[in-house]
XYZ file of C-alpha atoms in Angstrom:
143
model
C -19.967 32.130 -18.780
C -23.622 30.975 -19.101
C -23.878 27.645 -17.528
C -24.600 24.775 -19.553
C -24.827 22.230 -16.859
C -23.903 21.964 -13.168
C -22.574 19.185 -10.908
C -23.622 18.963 -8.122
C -21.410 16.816 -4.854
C -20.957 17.217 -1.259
C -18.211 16.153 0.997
C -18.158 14.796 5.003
C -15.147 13.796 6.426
C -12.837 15.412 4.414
C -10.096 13.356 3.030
C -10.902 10.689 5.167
C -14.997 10.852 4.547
C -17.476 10.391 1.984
C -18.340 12.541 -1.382
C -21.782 12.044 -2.883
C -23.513 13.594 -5.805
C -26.787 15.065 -5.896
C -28.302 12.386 -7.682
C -26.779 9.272 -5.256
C -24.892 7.896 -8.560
C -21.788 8.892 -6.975
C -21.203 7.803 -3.743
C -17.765 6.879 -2.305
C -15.594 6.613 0.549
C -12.498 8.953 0.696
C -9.209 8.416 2.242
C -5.781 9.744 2.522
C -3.493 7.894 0.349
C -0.374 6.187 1.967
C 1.658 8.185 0.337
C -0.138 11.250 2.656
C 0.219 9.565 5.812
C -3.165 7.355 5.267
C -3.384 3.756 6.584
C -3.650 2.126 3.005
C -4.710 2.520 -0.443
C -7.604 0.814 -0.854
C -9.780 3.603 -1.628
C -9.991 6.611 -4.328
C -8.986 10.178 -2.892
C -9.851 13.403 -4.321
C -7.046 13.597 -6.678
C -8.059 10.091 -8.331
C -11.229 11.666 -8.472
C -10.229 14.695 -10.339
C -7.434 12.626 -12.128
C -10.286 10.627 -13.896
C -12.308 13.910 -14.275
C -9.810 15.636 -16.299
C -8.924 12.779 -18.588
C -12.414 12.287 -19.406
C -12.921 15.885 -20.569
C -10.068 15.694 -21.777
C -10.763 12.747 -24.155
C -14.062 13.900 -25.087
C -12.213 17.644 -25.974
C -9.664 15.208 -28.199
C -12.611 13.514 -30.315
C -14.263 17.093 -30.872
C -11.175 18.440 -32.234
C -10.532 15.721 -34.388
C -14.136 15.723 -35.893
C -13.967 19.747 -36.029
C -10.909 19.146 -37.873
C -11.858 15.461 -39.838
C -8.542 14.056 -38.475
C -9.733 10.248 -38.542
C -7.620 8.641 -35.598
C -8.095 5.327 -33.411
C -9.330 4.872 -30.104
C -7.891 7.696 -28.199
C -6.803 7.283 -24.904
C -6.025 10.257 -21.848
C -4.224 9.024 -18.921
C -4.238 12.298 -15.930
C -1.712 11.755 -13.394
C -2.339 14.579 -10.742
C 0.487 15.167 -8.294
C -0.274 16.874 -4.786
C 2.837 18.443 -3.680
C 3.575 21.316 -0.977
C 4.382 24.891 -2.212
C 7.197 25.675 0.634
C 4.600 28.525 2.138
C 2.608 26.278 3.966
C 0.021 25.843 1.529
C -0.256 22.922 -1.267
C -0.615 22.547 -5.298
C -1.723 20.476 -7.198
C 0.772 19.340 -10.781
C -0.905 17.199 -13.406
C 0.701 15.290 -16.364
C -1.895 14.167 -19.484
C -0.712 11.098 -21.108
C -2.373 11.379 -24.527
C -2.418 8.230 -26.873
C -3.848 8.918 -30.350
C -3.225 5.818 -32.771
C -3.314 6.081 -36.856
C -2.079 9.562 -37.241
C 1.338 10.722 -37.429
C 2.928 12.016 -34.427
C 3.042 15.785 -35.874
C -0.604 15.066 -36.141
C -1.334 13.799 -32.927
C 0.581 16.870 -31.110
C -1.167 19.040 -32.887
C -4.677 17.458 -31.471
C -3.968 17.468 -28.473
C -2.527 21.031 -28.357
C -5.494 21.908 -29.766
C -7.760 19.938 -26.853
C -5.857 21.443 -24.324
C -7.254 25.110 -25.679
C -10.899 23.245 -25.662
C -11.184 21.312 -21.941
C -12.747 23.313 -19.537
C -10.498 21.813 -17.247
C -6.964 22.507 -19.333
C -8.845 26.458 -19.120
C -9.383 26.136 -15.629
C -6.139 24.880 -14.583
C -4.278 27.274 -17.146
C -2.007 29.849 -15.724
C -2.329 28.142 -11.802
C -1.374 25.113 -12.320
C 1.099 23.271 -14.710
C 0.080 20.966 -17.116
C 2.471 18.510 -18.699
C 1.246 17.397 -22.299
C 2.881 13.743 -23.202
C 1.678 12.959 -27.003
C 2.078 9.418 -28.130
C 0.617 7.734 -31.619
C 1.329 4.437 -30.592
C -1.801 1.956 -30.686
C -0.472 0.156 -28.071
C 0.478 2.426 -25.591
């Protein structure tokens, strides 16, 4: 792969610390959801963090494809829900479901576009054969 771009973010603390990127626009406070034995939920953790990563990519893989293709949809929407689970060796994973709304095509259509973005997103190629990915398609302009 020849690098088109790099991000660039550093971590202290953990899941209970801060993550910054190079250039200070990202700066937040980490800490362990409730759900992981954290105090509260009133700030992001690392899987909101790539949760909102992926469905951005995601969504910008979704209006490629459709231009590529000159499928004229509605506002698409990607909703990324990333579980963190344990594996049963001691070790964890990570299981992600993409929630993918795309309005004013039929629903063969919309399948089809987002089977197709999930061969595009760097992070659907990343994740592919490691982790599993859960594709819910919706055409609903509501949803």
């Amino acid at each position: 792969m020849q690098a088109i771009y790099t991000a660039v973010a550093t971590a202290t603390g953990g899941r209970n610390g801060q993550v910054k990127s190079d250039n200070g626009v990202l700066d937040l406070e980490v800490r362990m959801p409730k759900a992981l034995g954290g105090a509260n939920d009133d700030f992001t953790n690392p899987e909101q963090i790539f949760a909102a990563g992926y469905s951005a990519c995601f969504d910008s893989a979704l209006n490629l494809v459709s231009k590529q293709l000159k499928v004229k949809t509605g506002e698409t929407a990607v909703t990324a829900k990333v579980a963190i689970g344990a594996l049963g060796d001691g070790t964890f994973g990570l299981g992600v479901e993409l929630v993918v709304n795309i309005p004013d095509v039929t629903t063969e259509e919309a399948q089809m576009l987002a089977e197709r973005a999930h061969q595009v997103c760097p992070y659907s190629n990343a994740l592919r054969n490691n982790v599993d990915v859960k594709l819910t398609v919706t055409n609903n302009q509501y949803a």
